[in-house]
Coordinates of C-alpha atoms and ligand atoms in Angstrom, one line a residue:
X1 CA -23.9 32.1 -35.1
X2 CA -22.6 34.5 -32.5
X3 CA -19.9 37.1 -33.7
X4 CA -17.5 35.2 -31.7
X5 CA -18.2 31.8 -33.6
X6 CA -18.0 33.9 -36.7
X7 CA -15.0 35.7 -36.1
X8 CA -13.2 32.5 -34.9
X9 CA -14.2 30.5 -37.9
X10 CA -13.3 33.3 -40.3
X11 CA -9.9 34.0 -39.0
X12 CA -8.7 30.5 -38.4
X13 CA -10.3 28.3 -40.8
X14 CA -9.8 25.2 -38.0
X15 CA -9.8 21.8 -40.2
X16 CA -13.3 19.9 -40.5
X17 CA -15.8 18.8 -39.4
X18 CA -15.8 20.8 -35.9
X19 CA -17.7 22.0 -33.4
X20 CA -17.3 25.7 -32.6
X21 CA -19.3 27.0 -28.9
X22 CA -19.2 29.9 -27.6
X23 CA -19.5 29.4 -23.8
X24 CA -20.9 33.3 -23.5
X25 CA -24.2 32.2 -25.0
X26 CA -24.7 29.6 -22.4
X27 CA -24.0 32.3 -20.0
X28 CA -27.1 34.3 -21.7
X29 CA -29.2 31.2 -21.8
X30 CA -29.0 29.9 -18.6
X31 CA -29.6 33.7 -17.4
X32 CA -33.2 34.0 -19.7
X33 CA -34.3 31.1 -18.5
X34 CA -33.7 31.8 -14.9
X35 CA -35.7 35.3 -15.8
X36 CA -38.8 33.4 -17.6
X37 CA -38.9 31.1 -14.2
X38 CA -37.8 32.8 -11.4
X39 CA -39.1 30.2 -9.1
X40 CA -37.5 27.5 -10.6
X41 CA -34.5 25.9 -10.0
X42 CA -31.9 25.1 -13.0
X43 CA -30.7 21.4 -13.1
X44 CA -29.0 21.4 -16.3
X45 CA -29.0 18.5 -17.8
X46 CA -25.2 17.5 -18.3
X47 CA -25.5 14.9 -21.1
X48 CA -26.7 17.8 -23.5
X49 CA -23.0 19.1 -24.0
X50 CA -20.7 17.8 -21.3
X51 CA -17.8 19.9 -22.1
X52 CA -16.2 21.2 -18.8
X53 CA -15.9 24.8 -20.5
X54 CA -19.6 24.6 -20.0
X55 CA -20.2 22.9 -16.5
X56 CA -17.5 25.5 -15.7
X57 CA -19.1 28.2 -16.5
X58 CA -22.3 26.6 -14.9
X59 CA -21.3 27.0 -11.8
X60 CA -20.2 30.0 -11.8
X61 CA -23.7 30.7 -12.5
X62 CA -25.2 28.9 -9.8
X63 CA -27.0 26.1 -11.8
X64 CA -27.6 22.6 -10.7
X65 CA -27.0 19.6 -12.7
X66 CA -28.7 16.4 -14.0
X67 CA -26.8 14.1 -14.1
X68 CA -27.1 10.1 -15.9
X69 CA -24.3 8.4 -14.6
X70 CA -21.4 8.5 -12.4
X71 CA -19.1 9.8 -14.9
X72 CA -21.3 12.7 -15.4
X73 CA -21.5 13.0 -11.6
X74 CA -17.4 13.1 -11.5
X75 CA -17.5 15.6 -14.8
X76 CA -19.8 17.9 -12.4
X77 CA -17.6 17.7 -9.1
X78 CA -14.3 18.4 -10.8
X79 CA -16.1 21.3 -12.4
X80 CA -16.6 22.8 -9.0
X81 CA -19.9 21.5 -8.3
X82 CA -21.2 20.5 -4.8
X83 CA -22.4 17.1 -4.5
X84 CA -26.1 19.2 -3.1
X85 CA -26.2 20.4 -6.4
X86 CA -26.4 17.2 -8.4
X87 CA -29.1 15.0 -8.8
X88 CA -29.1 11.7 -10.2
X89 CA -31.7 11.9 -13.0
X90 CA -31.5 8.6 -14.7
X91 CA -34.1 5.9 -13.6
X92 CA -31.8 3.2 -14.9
X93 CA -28.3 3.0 -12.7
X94 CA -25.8 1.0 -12.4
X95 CA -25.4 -0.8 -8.4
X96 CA -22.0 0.7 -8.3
X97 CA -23.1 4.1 -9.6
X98 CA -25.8 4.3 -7.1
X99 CA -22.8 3.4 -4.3
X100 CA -20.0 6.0 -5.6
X101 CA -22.5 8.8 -5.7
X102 CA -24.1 8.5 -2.9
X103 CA -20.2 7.9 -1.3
X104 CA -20.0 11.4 -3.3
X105 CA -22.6 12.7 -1.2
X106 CA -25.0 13.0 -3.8
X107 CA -28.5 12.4 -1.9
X108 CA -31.0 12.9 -4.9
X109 CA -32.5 10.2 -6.9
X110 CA -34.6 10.0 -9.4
X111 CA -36.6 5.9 -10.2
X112 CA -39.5 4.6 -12.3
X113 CA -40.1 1.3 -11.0
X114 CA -40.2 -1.1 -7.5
X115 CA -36.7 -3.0 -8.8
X116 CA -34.7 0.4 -8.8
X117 CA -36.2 1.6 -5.6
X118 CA -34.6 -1.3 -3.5
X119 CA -31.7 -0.6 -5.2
X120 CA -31.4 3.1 -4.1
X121 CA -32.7 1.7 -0.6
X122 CA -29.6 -0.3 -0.5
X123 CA -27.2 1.2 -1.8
X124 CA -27.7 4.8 -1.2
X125 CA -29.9 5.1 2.4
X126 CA -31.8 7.4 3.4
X127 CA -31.6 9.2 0.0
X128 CA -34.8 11.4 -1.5
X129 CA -36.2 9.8 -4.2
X130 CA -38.4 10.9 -6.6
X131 CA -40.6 8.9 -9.2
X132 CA -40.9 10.0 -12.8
X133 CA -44.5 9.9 -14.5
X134 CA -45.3 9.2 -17.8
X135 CA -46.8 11.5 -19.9
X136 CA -47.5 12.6 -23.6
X137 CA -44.9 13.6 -25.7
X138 CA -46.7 14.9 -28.4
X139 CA -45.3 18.0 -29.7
X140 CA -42.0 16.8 -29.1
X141 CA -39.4 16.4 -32.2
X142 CA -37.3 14.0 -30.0
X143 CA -39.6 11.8 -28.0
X144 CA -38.8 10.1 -25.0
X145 CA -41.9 8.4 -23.6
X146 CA -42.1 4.7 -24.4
X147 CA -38.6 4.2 -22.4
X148 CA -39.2 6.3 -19.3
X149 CA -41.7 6.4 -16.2
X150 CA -45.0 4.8 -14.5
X151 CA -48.3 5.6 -14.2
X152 CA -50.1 7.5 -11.5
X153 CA -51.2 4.4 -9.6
X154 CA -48.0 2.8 -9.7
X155 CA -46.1 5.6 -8.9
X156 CA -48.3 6.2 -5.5
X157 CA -47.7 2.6 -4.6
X158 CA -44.4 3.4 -5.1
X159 CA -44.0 6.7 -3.3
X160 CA -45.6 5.1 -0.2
X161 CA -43.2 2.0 -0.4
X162 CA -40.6 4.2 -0.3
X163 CA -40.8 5.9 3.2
X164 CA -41.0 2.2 3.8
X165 CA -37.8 1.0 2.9
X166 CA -36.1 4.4 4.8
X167 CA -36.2 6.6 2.1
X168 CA -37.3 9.8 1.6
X169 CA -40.3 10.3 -0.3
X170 CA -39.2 13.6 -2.0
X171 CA -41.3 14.4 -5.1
X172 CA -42.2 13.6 -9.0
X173 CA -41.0 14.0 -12.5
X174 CA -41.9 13.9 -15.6
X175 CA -40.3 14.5 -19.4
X176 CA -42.4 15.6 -22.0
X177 CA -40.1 15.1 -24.6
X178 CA -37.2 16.7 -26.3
X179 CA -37.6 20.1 -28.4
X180 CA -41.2 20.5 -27.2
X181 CA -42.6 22.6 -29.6
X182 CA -46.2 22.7 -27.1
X183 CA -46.2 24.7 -23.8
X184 CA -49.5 23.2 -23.5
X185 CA -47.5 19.5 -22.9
X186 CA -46.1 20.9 -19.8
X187 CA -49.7 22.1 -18.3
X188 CA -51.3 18.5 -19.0
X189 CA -47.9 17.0 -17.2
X190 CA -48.3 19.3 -13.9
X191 CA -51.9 18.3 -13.3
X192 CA -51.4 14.8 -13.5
X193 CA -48.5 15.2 -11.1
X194 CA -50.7 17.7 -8.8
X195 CA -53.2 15.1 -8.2
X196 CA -51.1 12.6 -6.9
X197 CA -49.5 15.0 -5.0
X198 CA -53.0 15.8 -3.0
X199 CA -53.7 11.5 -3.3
X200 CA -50.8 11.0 -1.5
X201 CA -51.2 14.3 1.1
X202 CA -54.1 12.1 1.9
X203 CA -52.6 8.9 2.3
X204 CA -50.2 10.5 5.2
X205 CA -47.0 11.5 2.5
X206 CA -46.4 15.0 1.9
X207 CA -44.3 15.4 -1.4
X208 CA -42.5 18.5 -1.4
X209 CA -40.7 18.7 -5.0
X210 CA -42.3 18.8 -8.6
X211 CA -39.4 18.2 -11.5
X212 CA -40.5 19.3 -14.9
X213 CA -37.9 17.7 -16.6
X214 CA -36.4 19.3 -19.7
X215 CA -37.7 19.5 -23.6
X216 CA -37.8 23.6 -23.9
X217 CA -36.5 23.4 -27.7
X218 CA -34.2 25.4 -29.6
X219 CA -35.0 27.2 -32.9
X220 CA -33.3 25.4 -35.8
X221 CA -35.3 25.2 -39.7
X222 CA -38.0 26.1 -38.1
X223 CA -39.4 28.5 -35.9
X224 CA -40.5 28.1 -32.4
X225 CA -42.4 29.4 -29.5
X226 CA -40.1 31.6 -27.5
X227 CA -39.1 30.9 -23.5
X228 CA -41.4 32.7 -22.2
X229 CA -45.0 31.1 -23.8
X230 CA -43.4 27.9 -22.0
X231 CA -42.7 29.9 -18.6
X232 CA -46.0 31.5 -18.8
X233 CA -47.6 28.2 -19.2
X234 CA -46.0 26.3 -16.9
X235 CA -46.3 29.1 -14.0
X236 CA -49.9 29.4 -14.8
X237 CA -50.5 25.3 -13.8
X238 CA -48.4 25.2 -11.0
X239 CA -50.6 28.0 -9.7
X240 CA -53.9 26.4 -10.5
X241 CA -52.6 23.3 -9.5
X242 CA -50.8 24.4 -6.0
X243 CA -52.4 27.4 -5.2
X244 CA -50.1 29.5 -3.0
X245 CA -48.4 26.2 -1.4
X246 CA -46.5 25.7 -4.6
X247 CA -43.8 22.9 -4.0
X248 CA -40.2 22.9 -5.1
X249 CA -39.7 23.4 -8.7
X250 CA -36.8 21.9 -10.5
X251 CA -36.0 21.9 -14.4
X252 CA -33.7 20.1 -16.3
X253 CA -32.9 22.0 -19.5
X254 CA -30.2 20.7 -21.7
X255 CA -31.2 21.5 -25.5
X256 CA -32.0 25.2 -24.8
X257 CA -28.6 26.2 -22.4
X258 CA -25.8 24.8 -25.1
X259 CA -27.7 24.6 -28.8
X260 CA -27.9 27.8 -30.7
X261 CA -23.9 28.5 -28.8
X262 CA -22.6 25.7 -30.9
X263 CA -22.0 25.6 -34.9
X264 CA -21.0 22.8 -36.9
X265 CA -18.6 23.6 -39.7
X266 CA -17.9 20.9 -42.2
X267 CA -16.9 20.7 -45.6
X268 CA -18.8 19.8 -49.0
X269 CA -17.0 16.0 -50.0
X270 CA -19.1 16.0 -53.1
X271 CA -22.0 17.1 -55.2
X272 CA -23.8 14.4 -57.2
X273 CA -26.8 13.1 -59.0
X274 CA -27.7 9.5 -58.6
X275 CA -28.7 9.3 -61.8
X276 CA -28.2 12.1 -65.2
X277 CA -32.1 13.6 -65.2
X278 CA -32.5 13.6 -61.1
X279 CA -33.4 16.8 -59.7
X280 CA -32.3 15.7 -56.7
X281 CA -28.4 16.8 -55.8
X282 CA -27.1 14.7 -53.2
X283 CA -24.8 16.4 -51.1
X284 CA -22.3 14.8 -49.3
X285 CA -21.0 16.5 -46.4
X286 CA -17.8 15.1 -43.8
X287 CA -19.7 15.4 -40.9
X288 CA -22.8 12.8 -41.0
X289 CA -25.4 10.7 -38.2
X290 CA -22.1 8.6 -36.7
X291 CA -20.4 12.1 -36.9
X292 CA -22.7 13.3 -34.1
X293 CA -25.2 14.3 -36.0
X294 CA -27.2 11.3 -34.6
X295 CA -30.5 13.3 -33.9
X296 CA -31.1 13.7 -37.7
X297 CA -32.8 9.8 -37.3
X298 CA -36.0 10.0 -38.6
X299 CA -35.0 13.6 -39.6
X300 CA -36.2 14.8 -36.0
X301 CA -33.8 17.8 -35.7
X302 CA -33.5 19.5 -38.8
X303 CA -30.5 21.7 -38.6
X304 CA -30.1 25.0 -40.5
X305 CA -27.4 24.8 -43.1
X306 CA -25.5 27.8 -44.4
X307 CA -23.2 28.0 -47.7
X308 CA -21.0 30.8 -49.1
X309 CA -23.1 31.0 -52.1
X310 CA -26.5 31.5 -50.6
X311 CA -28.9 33.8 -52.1
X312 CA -28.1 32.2 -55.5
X313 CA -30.2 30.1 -57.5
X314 CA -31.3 27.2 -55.4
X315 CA -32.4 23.7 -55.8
X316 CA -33.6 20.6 -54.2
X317 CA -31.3 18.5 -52.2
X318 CA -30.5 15.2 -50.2
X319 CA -28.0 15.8 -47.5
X320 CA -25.7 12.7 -46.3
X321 CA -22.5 11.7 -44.6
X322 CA -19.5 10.7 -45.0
X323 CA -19.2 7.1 -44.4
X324 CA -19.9 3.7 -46.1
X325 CA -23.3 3.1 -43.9
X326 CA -26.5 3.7 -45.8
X327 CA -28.2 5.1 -43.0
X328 CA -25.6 7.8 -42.6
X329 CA -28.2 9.9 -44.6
X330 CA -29.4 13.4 -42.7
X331 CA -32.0 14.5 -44.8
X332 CA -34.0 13.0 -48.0
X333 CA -37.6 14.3 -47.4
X334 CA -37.3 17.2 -45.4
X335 CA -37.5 19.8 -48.5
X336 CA -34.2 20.6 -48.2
X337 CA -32.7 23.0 -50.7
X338 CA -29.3 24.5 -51.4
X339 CA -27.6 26.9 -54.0
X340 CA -26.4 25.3 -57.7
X341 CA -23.3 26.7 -57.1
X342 CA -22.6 24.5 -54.3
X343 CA -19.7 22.2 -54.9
X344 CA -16.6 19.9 -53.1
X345 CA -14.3 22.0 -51.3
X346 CA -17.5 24.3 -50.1
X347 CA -17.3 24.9 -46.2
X348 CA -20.4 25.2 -44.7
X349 CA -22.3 25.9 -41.4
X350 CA -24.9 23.3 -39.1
X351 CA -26.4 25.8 -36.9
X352 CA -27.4 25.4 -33.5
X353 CA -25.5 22.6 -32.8
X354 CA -24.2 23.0 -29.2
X355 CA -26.3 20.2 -28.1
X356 CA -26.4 17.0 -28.3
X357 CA -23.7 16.5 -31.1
X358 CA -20.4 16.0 -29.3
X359 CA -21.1 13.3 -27.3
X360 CA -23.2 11.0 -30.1
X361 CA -20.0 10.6 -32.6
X362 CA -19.1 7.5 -32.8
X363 CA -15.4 6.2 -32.6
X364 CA -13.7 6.0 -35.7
X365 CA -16.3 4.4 -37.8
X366 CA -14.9 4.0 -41.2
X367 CA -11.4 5.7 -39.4
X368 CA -13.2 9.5 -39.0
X369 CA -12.0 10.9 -36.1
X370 CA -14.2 12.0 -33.9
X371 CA -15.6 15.4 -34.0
X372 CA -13.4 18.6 -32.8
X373 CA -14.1 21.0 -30.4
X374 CA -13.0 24.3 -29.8
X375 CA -14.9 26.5 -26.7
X376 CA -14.6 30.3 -27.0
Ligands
PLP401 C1 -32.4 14.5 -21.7 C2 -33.0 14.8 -20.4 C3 -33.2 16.2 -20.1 C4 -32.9 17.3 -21.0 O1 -33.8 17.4 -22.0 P1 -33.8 18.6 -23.1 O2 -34.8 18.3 -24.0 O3 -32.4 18.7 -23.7 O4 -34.0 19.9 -22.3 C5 -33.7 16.5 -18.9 N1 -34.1 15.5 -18.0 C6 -34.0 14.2 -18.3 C7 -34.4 13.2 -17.3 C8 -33.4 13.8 -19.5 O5 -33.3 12.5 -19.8

């Protein structure tokens, strides 16, 4: 939590659950990343935290955005970004979205399969395009893979058809998968994509952009690598791969520019045993998975949890939610454990929890609100 965050929190004691963010850190962020990849340029990925305190602030740094739909194109523009400096990153559009941003003046577009292609052909001519690749996503806490991309075969096919339909063949992507935790899944990613790039030099189409997509992770439980074993991995294959004719390079980060600038503070709603002998506490918090706290599914993100009484006597925990859904549990087999002195009434912290959060609350379910949000 940055002093900011802490100071805030301390001195006004806003009502729970909320979001606190301090828009300095994504200042710092976007800046170290920008420093571990120099060659690089920043896309970030607009669905992570859409907040217009953030794409503000974006711009004034010079980033670029990824953007999923044409409401996140719109969030972009009337945050001062220029249609250049928006591509459209989701393979799956809307007709109408394609038509309103290209009317925008967006001209970069990402697909995955034939269908979407004549759609872009249509509807936004003469566009670059650029076809995403799948590729492991092991390593990752928060998979993508299954949903997303082609393989290399279809994706040359594809490539070539596009010049053919009066596109522009611009370049590849890939994702490998939300909080990465393996620098390595990045180096397997740009030599797949660096030998279709020579395949299709050779069948007359010279590619000129490589995307890397996002996945660099944040530290929350548990530790992580830091920026820089992914930069030095990353630059290391695009050299092997490329040589000294190294293409464009795009990323897309979301995760690591807005989550360690965000904390969640919510309140303790009760402490319980389900039954007199469990060991187990079940702690119920007012903040839960429809809260925004979706990416506790299959406990993929475990988020650190503070309490005024750490340091005391601990035990084992469940943590849960709010509402009257069963699945609305966080954690039940993580090895989470919190003080004894825990109890209703106790505020508490979610750190890291910039990203992804604001935007996956549901509306009203069970009459909750949906989750405040203060930018410092
Ligand atoms: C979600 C997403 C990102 C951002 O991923 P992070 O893991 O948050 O960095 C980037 N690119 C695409 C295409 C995405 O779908």
């Amino acid at each position: 939590m940055t002093p900011k965050v802490a100071r805030f929190l301390s001195e006004q004691q806003p009502a729970t659950p909320c979001l606190v963010f301090d828009v300095d850190r994504v200042a710092e962020n976007f800046r170290t990343l920008r420093a571990a990849l120099p060659l690089a340029r920043i896309y970030y990925a607009v669905k992570a935290n859409p907040a217009p305190q953030v794409l503000e602030r974006l711009v004034t740094l010079g980033s670029r955005f990824d953007a999923a739909s044409a409401e996140e194109i719109d969030a972009c523009l009337a945050a001062g970004a220029t249609p250049a400096a928006i591509s459209y990153g989701n393979t799956i559009k809307k007709v109408s979205a394609i038509a309103r941003a290209h009317q925008a003046g967006v001209s970069l577009f990402a697909f995955d399969s034939i269908e979407e292609l004549e759609k872009l052909a249509r509807h936004a001519p003469g566009s670059r395009v650029y076809c995403r690749i799948m590729v492991e996503n092991a390593g990752a806490d928060w998979p993508l893979s299954r949903k997303f991309g082609t393989d290399v075969a279809t994706a040359r096919a594809l490539m070539l058809r596009a010049g053919e339909l009066g596109l522009d063949p611009y370049g590849l992507s890939f994702h490998v998968g939300s909080q990465q935790t393996d620098p390595a899944s990045y180096q397997l990613a740009i030599g797949k994509v660096a030998m279709l790039f020579t395949d299709l030099r050779d069948a007359g189409v010279k590619l000129r952009m490589v995307n890397l997509g996002g996945g660099f992770p944040v530290r929350y439980r548990d530790e992580v690598p830091g920026i820089d074993a992914f930069a030095d991995a990353i630059m290391g294959a695009m050299t092997r791969a490329f040589g000294n004719d190294l293409p464009e390079t795009l990323v897309e980060p979301g995760r690591f520019i807005v989550g360690d600038a965000g904390v969640v503070s919510a309140e303790v709603v009760l402490v319980s045993r389900r039954t007199q002998d469990d060991p187990v506490r079940w702690v119920y918090l007012d903040i839960g998975r429809f809260g925004g706290l979706a990416e506790t599914e299959g406990e993929a993100i475990r988020y650190r949890i503070t309490t005024p009484h750490d340091g005391g006597a601990n035990g084992p925990v469940a943590v849960a939610g709010p509402t009257c859904d069963g699945a609305d549990v966080l954690y039940q087999r993580s090895n989470y454990r919190l003080p004894l002195a825990l109890g209703c009434g106790d505020r508490v912290e979610l750190h890291a929890t910039g990203a992804y959060v604001t935007t996956y609350a549901s509306q009203r379910f069970n009459g909750f609100a949906p989750l405040a949000e203060y930018y410092l």
